[in-house]
Amino acid sequence: MPLFLHTLSLKLLRLKNSAIAILFIAFLLILSTLAYWLEPETFETWFNALYWVMTTMATVGYGDYFAHTFAGKLLTLFIYVFGIGLLSLIIGKIIDSVSQYHRQRRAGKLTYSGKQHVIFINWSKKARYAVDELLSISPTTHIVIIDAIDQHPYEHHNVHFVSGDPSSGDILERAGIASAQAAIIFADYRIDESSLVDGKSLLIASSIESIAPQVHTTVEIMLEKHIHNFKHVKVNEFVLSHDAVARLAVRSALNDGSVEIFTQLLSRQHGADVFPIPVSPEWKTYEDAFLSLLKQGATLISDRGDMSINTKLNAPIPANAKLFVVCDVDVYQTITKGVRA
């Protein structure tokens, strides 16, 4: 390759993608105008000249247009030498940009710009099960995983990854914490000491509180006695790390078959589940809601955390009530359509 072509190629490769795009468009416009000016009878219109330049650059000329004059043939040679090289550079840049995007996505270097997503913090087997569960419940929900690992841990088109320290404000902002629907902080099992695990979770919760206090935050803690340490931080829910397993084991020993019931309630992938139900204007008391829902195939079990409402059915439903029922997905969808209507 001649020295000047080698030097020109190196300079073109160093150009930014936007500069190359502008250069490519200018190249097409100038050559198309020049071709039409040199041989107006051959091309008849400027668009035909543009078509000829494009097909010549792509080396797929169909022969319907070709230069007749000496100047036009010189222009054709120029397009062969420089146009094909420029087009190859454009194609290479596009392929490189796509590859670079996928590399950055796998490495967690991209910033998430969506809204109403759920953020999972600290990757573990529990986090993987939680992602599986959420995607089975709501396949269209977008999830952002934050962890200090260096490679995307869960390949799925709706699951995104941000690599870094989740207690860092910059990392949380890259994960779109301000526009998130919810955040779940899992215990970091790579830390041996339980107090240090809960301490890290507290630090992350504090960071979320300072940036996006409106985000619904759930924290997995190792020791129940550490809950009071979170009193100055807005945490909506706490999940004791080993509490559920221990309680289910006791129920299995004392009541044969009871674990299957809890398994269904814990996972929407199996049997019935717990759903929030909007309060119908026709319901004045808990009894009205209970009987109406029962006829539709659902069982009213609580108002928020109060599971004793079946002992006070005559009590009026308060304005801020949040009712929960047990039923399957089809019944839930039918009920919510009816209530909203």
Short mmCIF file of C-alpha atoms in Angstrom, two decimals:
data_model
loop_
_atom_site.label_atom_id
_atom_site.label_comp_id
_atom_site.label_asym_id
_atom_site.label_seq_id
_atom_site.Cartn_x
_atom_site.Cartn_y
_atom_site.Cartn_z
CA MET A 1 0.00 0.00 0.00
CA PRO A 2 1.41 3.47 -0.87
CA LEU A 3 2.56 5.48 2.11
CA PHE A 4 -0.03 8.24 1.67
CA LEU A 5 -2.90 5.68 1.56
CA HIS A 6 -1.54 3.98 4.69
CA THR A 7 -1.31 7.34 6.48
CA LEU A 8 -4.81 8.32 5.31
CA SER A 9 -6.26 5.01 6.53
CA LEU A 10 -4.72 5.46 9.99
CA LYS A 11 -6.13 8.99 10.27
CA LEU A 12 -9.59 7.80 9.22
CA LEU A 13 -9.53 5.00 11.79
CA ARG A 14 -8.80 7.54 14.54
CA LEU A 15 -11.81 9.69 13.62
CA LYS A 16 -14.89 9.58 15.81
CA ASN A 17 -17.95 7.76 14.50
CA SER A 18 -19.87 11.03 14.10
CA ALA A 19 -17.04 12.54 12.04
CA ILE A 20 -16.88 9.48 9.79
CA ALA A 21 -20.67 9.59 9.27
CA ILE A 22 -20.47 13.26 8.25
CA LEU A 23 -17.54 12.51 5.94
CA PHE A 24 -19.43 9.62 4.33
CA ILE A 25 -22.55 11.71 3.68
CA ALA A 26 -20.47 14.58 2.30
CA PHE A 27 -18.60 12.11 0.07
CA LEU A 28 -21.88 10.81 -1.39
CA LEU A 29 -23.38 14.24 -1.96
CA ILE A 30 -20.28 15.71 -3.58
CA LEU A 31 -19.63 12.74 -5.88
CA SER A 32 -23.30 12.47 -6.87
CA THR A 33 -23.41 16.16 -7.72
CA LEU A 34 -20.13 15.93 -9.63
CA ALA A 35 -21.29 12.87 -11.59
CA TYR A 36 -24.56 14.55 -12.55
CA TRP A 37 -22.67 17.72 -13.55
CA LEU A 38 -20.20 15.77 -15.71
CA GLU A 39 -22.81 13.60 -17.47
CA PRO A 40 -26.34 15.01 -17.13
CA GLU A 41 -27.50 13.11 -20.23
CA THR A 42 -26.33 9.79 -18.78
CA PHE A 43 -27.98 10.09 -15.36
CA GLU A 44 -30.92 12.40 -16.24
CA THR A 45 -31.56 13.21 -12.55
CA TRP A 46 -29.39 13.87 -9.50
CA PHE A 47 -31.00 10.92 -7.70
CA ASN A 48 -29.90 8.57 -10.49
CA ALA A 49 -26.36 9.85 -10.03
CA LEU A 50 -26.59 9.15 -6.28
CA TYR A 51 -27.89 5.65 -7.05
CA TRP A 52 -24.95 5.04 -9.41
CA VAL A 53 -22.39 6.25 -6.84
CA MET A 54 -23.88 3.98 -4.15
CA THR A 55 -23.95 0.89 -6.35
CA THR A 56 -20.42 1.58 -7.59
CA MET A 57 -19.14 1.95 -4.01
CA ALA A 58 -20.78 -1.33 -3.07
CA THR A 59 -19.22 -3.04 -6.15
CA VAL A 60 -22.68 -4.23 -7.22
CA GLY A 61 -23.13 -1.95 -10.24
CA TYR A 62 -25.98 -3.27 -12.38
CA GLY A 63 -24.87 -1.67 -15.65
CA ASP A 64 -28.06 0.38 -16.03
CA TYR A 65 -25.91 3.51 -15.54
CA PHE A 66 -22.23 3.92 -16.36
CA ALA A 67 -19.88 6.74 -17.27
CA HIS A 68 -19.29 7.48 -20.97
CA THR A 69 -16.86 10.39 -20.87
CA PHE A 70 -13.22 10.35 -19.92
CA ALA A 71 -13.89 12.57 -16.88
CA GLY A 72 -16.73 10.30 -15.81
CA LYS A 73 -14.50 7.23 -16.06
CA LEU A 74 -11.82 8.97 -13.96
CA LEU A 75 -14.51 9.64 -11.36
CA THR A 76 -15.45 5.96 -11.47
CA LEU A 77 -11.85 4.97 -10.77
CA PHE A 78 -11.75 7.43 -7.88
CA ILE A 79 -14.88 5.83 -6.40
CA TYR A 80 -13.34 2.37 -6.81
CA VAL A 81 -10.20 3.39 -4.90
CA PHE A 82 -11.60 5.63 -2.17
CA GLY A 83 -15.35 4.96 -2.08
CA ILE A 84 -15.11 1.23 -1.50
CA GLY A 85 -12.51 1.79 1.22
CA LEU A 86 -14.70 4.42 2.93
CA LEU A 87 -17.75 2.15 2.79
CA SER A 88 -15.72 -0.71 4.26
CA LEU A 89 -14.60 1.64 7.04
CA ILE A 90 -18.23 2.58 7.78
CA ILE A 91 -19.31 -1.07 7.93
CA GLY A 92 -16.35 -1.89 10.17
CA LYS A 93 -17.20 0.97 12.50
CA ILE A 94 -20.81 -0.20 12.75
CA ILE A 95 -19.75 -3.76 13.56
CA ASP A 96 -17.20 -2.47 16.08
CA SER A 97 -19.82 -0.23 17.75
CA VAL A 98 -22.24 -3.15 18.11
CA SER A 99 -19.47 -5.34 19.53
CA GLN A 100 -18.37 -2.57 21.88
CA TYR A 101 -21.95 -2.15 23.12
CA HIS A 102 -22.26 -5.87 23.92
CA ARG A 103 -18.85 -5.89 25.62
CA GLN A 104 -19.83 -2.94 27.81
CA ARG A 105 -23.20 -4.51 28.57
CA ARG A 106 -21.58 -7.76 29.70
CA ALA A 107 -19.05 -5.81 31.77
CA GLY A 108 -21.78 -3.69 33.41
CA LYS A 109 -20.37 -0.39 32.14
CA LEU A 110 -23.58 0.98 30.60
CA THR A 111 -26.02 3.37 32.28
CA TYR A 112 -29.63 2.19 32.52
CA SER A 113 -32.14 4.83 31.39
CA GLY A 114 -35.46 3.02 31.80
CA LYS A 115 -38.19 3.59 34.39
CA GLN A 116 -40.28 1.51 36.78
CA HIS A 117 -37.66 -1.24 36.90
CA VAL A 118 -36.66 -3.37 39.89
CA ILE A 119 -33.10 -3.24 41.19
CA PHE A 120 -31.45 -6.34 42.70
CA ILE A 121 -28.37 -5.58 44.80
CA ASN A 122 -25.66 -8.17 45.63
CA TRP A 123 -25.74 -11.23 43.38
CA SER A 124 -26.26 -14.68 44.88
CA LYS A 125 -28.29 -17.84 44.38
CA LYS A 126 -31.15 -16.19 46.22
CA ALA A 127 -30.99 -13.24 43.87
CA ARG A 128 -31.06 -15.60 40.88
CA TYR A 129 -34.17 -17.35 42.25
CA ALA A 130 -35.75 -13.94 42.81
CA VAL A 131 -35.04 -12.89 39.22
CA ASP A 132 -36.54 -16.16 37.96
CA GLU A 133 -39.63 -15.59 40.08
CA LEU A 134 -40.11 -11.97 39.01
CA LEU A 135 -39.73 -12.79 35.32
CA SER A 136 -42.24 -15.63 35.65
CA ILE A 137 -44.73 -13.26 37.29
CA SER A 138 -44.11 -10.27 35.02
CA PRO A 139 -42.11 -11.14 31.89
CA THR A 140 -42.11 -7.52 30.70
CA THR A 141 -40.58 -6.09 33.88
CA HIS A 142 -37.03 -4.81 33.50
CA ILE A 143 -34.46 -5.73 36.13
CA VAL A 144 -31.12 -4.11 36.95
CA ILE A 145 -28.53 -6.12 38.89
CA ILE A 146 -25.86 -4.24 40.85
CA ASP A 147 -22.80 -6.12 42.05
CA ALA A 148 -19.02 -5.72 42.16
CA ILE A 149 -18.48 -8.70 39.84
CA ASP A 150 -17.06 -7.97 36.38
CA GLN A 151 -19.42 -9.93 34.11
CA HIS A 152 -23.17 -10.01 33.54
CA PRO A 153 -24.48 -12.85 35.76
CA TYR A 154 -27.88 -13.39 34.11
CA GLU A 155 -28.24 -13.23 30.34
CA HIS A 156 -31.76 -12.07 29.49
CA HIS A 157 -32.95 -9.20 27.29
CA ASN A 158 -34.90 -7.68 30.20
CA VAL A 159 -32.10 -8.07 32.75
CA HIS A 160 -29.43 -5.38 32.84
CA PHE A 161 -26.23 -5.21 34.85
CA VAL A 162 -24.23 -2.44 36.49
CA SER A 163 -20.82 -3.35 37.87
CA GLY A 164 -19.55 -1.53 40.94
CA ASP A 165 -19.98 -0.83 44.64
CA PRO A 166 -23.76 -0.66 45.29
CA SER A 167 -23.25 1.73 48.20
CA SER A 168 -21.79 4.29 45.80
CA GLY A 169 -24.15 7.03 44.69
CA ASP A 170 -22.66 7.05 41.20
CA ILE A 171 -23.32 3.33 40.76
CA LEU A 172 -26.89 3.64 42.04
CA GLU A 173 -27.52 6.53 39.65
CA ARG A 174 -26.13 4.48 36.75
CA ALA A 175 -28.70 1.83 37.68
CA GLY A 176 -31.48 4.45 37.49
CA ILE A 177 -32.35 4.33 41.18
CA ALA A 178 -34.33 7.59 41.03
CA SER A 179 -36.79 6.17 38.49
CA ALA A 180 -36.92 2.61 39.86
CA GLN A 181 -40.06 0.96 41.14
CA ALA A 182 -38.34 -1.00 43.90
CA ALA A 183 -34.95 -2.10 45.20
CA ILE A 184 -34.12 -5.38 46.93
CA ILE A 185 -30.88 -5.56 48.93
CA PHE A 186 -29.72 -9.15 49.37
CA ALA A 187 -27.23 -10.15 52.05
CA ASP A 188 -23.68 -10.38 50.73
CA TYR A 189 -22.70 -13.99 51.51
CA ARG A 190 -19.12 -13.33 50.46
CA ILE A 191 -18.69 -11.66 53.85
CA ASP A 192 -18.24 -14.15 56.70
CA GLU A 193 -19.29 -12.01 59.67
CA SER A 194 -23.08 -11.51 59.96
CA SER A 195 -22.69 -8.09 61.58
CA LEU A 196 -20.55 -6.90 58.68
CA VAL A 197 -23.08 -8.28 56.18
CA ASP A 198 -25.91 -6.29 57.79
CA GLY A 199 -23.59 -3.29 58.08
CA LYS A 200 -23.03 -3.31 54.32
CA SER A 201 -26.77 -3.62 53.71
CA LEU A 202 -27.34 -0.65 56.03
CA LEU A 203 -24.81 1.42 54.10
CA ILE A 204 -26.50 0.58 50.79
CA ALA A 205 -29.96 1.38 52.20
CA SER A 206 -28.64 4.73 53.45
CA SER A 207 -27.31 5.54 50.00
CA ILE A 208 -30.68 4.71 48.41
CA GLU A 209 -32.46 6.83 51.02
CA SER A 210 -30.27 9.84 50.26
CA ILE A 211 -30.83 9.62 46.49
CA ALA A 212 -34.34 8.17 46.06
CA PRO A 213 -36.31 7.91 49.33
CA GLN A 214 -39.52 7.21 47.37
CA VAL A 215 -38.26 3.84 46.10
CA HIS A 216 -39.78 0.81 47.85
CA THR A 217 -36.83 -0.86 49.54
CA THR A 218 -36.64 -4.42 50.86
CA VAL A 219 -33.60 -5.58 52.84
CA GLU A 220 -32.50 -9.12 53.66
CA ILE A 221 -30.84 -9.11 57.08
CA MET A 222 -28.87 -11.82 58.82
CA LEU A 223 -29.78 -11.05 62.45
CA GLU A 224 -33.16 -9.76 63.65
CA LYS A 225 -31.54 -7.69 66.40
CA HIS A 226 -29.98 -5.47 63.72
CA ILE A 227 -33.36 -4.16 62.51
CA HIS A 228 -33.23 -1.28 65.00
CA ASN A 229 -30.01 -0.10 63.35
CA PHE A 230 -32.06 0.74 60.27
CA LYS A 231 -34.49 2.98 62.18
CA HIS A 232 -33.06 6.19 60.68
CA VAL A 233 -33.27 4.74 57.15
CA LYS A 234 -36.54 4.38 55.21
CA VAL A 235 -36.79 0.63 54.61
CA ASN A 236 -40.22 -0.69 53.66
CA GLU A 237 -39.70 -4.39 54.37
CA PHE A 238 -37.20 -6.63 56.16
CA VAL A 239 -36.64 -10.30 55.33
CA LEU A 240 -34.77 -12.43 57.85
CA SER A 241 -32.24 -14.50 55.92
CA HIS A 242 -32.72 -17.90 57.58
CA ASP A 243 -36.04 -17.26 59.28
CA ALA A 244 -38.36 -18.64 56.58
CA VAL A 245 -36.44 -21.88 56.14
CA ALA A 246 -36.40 -22.59 59.88
CA ARG A 247 -40.11 -21.87 60.29
CA LEU A 248 -41.07 -24.01 57.29
CA ALA A 249 -39.01 -26.90 58.66
CA VAL A 250 -40.88 -26.74 62.01
CA ARG A 251 -44.27 -26.61 60.27
CA SER A 252 -43.31 -29.61 58.15
CA ALA A 253 -42.44 -31.60 61.25
CA LEU A 254 -45.62 -30.68 63.14
CA ASN A 255 -48.16 -30.47 60.33
CA ASP A 256 -47.71 -32.88 57.43
CA GLY A 257 -48.48 -31.21 54.08
CA SER A 258 -48.43 -27.62 55.36
CA VAL A 259 -45.16 -26.81 53.57
CA GLU A 260 -46.86 -27.31 50.22
CA ILE A 261 -49.32 -24.55 51.12
CA PHE A 262 -46.54 -22.10 51.96
CA THR A 263 -44.63 -23.09 48.82
CA GLN A 264 -47.62 -22.11 46.70
CA LEU A 265 -47.95 -18.78 48.50
CA LEU A 266 -44.23 -18.04 48.17
CA SER A 267 -44.08 -18.64 44.41
CA ARG A 268 -46.54 -17.57 41.77
CA GLN A 269 -45.23 -20.38 39.57
CA HIS A 270 -47.06 -22.97 41.69
CA GLY A 271 -50.79 -23.02 42.49
CA ALA A 272 -52.56 -20.16 44.28
CA ASP A 273 -50.89 -16.96 45.38
CA VAL A 274 -51.46 -13.85 47.48
CA PHE A 275 -52.66 -10.80 45.51
CA PRO A 276 -53.57 -7.22 46.48
CA ILE A 277 -57.16 -6.37 45.54
CA PRO A 278 -58.50 -2.85 44.93
CA VAL A 279 -61.43 -1.97 47.20
CA SER A 280 -64.76 -1.83 45.36
CA PRO A 281 -67.00 1.20 46.17
CA GLU A 282 -69.83 -1.30 46.79
CA TRP A 283 -68.01 -2.85 49.77
CA LYS A 284 -68.85 -1.10 53.01
CA THR A 285 -67.72 -3.75 55.50
CA TYR A 286 -65.18 -6.57 55.47
CA GLU A 287 -68.11 -8.99 55.22
CA ASP A 288 -69.24 -7.36 51.96
CA ALA A 289 -65.75 -7.80 50.53
CA PHE A 290 -65.37 -11.33 51.93
CA LEU A 291 -68.64 -12.65 50.45
CA SER A 292 -68.20 -10.89 47.12
CA LEU A 293 -64.68 -12.23 46.67
CA LEU A 294 -65.64 -15.72 47.85
CA LYS A 295 -68.29 -15.94 45.12
CA GLN A 296 -65.62 -15.15 42.56
CA GLY A 297 -63.23 -17.84 43.82
CA ALA A 298 -60.94 -15.81 46.10
CA THR A 299 -60.50 -15.82 49.88
CA LEU A 300 -59.99 -12.52 51.70
CA ILE A 301 -57.19 -13.00 54.25
CA SER A 302 -55.94 -9.60 55.42
CA ASP A 303 -55.99 -5.84 55.37
CA ARG A 304 -52.30 -5.03 55.03
CA GLY A 305 -50.67 -7.03 57.85
CA ASP A 306 -53.89 -7.56 59.80
CA MET A 307 -54.94 -11.18 59.29
CA SER A 308 -57.68 -11.05 61.93
CA ILE A 309 -60.27 -9.26 59.78
CA ASN A 310 -62.37 -12.45 59.52
CA THR A 311 -63.14 -12.00 63.23
CA LYS A 312 -64.50 -8.49 62.63
CA LEU A 313 -66.46 -8.83 59.42
CA ASN A 314 -68.99 -6.21 60.50
CA ALA A 315 -66.30 -3.55 60.81
CA PRO A 316 -66.29 -0.87 58.09
CA ILE A 317 -63.45 -0.94 55.58
CA PRO A 318 -61.18 2.05 56.27
CA ALA A 319 -60.32 4.52 53.50
CA ASN A 320 -56.65 3.48 53.48
CA ALA A 321 -57.36 -0.27 53.38
CA LYS A 322 -55.15 -2.56 51.31
CA LEU A 323 -56.83 -5.94 50.98
CA PHE A 324 -55.10 -9.22 50.13
CA VAL A 325 -56.68 -12.41 48.83
CA VAL A 326 -55.58 -15.96 48.03
CA CYS A 327 -56.54 -17.20 44.57
CA ASP A 328 -55.06 -18.25 41.25
CA VAL A 329 -53.96 -15.85 38.51
CA ASP A 330 -57.06 -16.24 36.33
CA VAL A 331 -59.40 -15.44 39.23
CA TYR A 332 -57.26 -12.46 40.22
CA GLN A 333 -57.40 -11.02 36.70
CA THR A 334 -61.17 -11.47 36.57
CA ILE A 335 -61.65 -9.78 39.95
CA THR A 336 -59.44 -6.78 39.18
CA LYS A 337 -61.17 -6.19 35.83
CA GLY A 338 -64.52 -6.27 37.59
CA VAL A 339 -63.47 -3.91 40.37
CA ARG A 340 -61.86 -1.38 37.98
CA ALA A 341 -64.87 -1.47 35.73
#
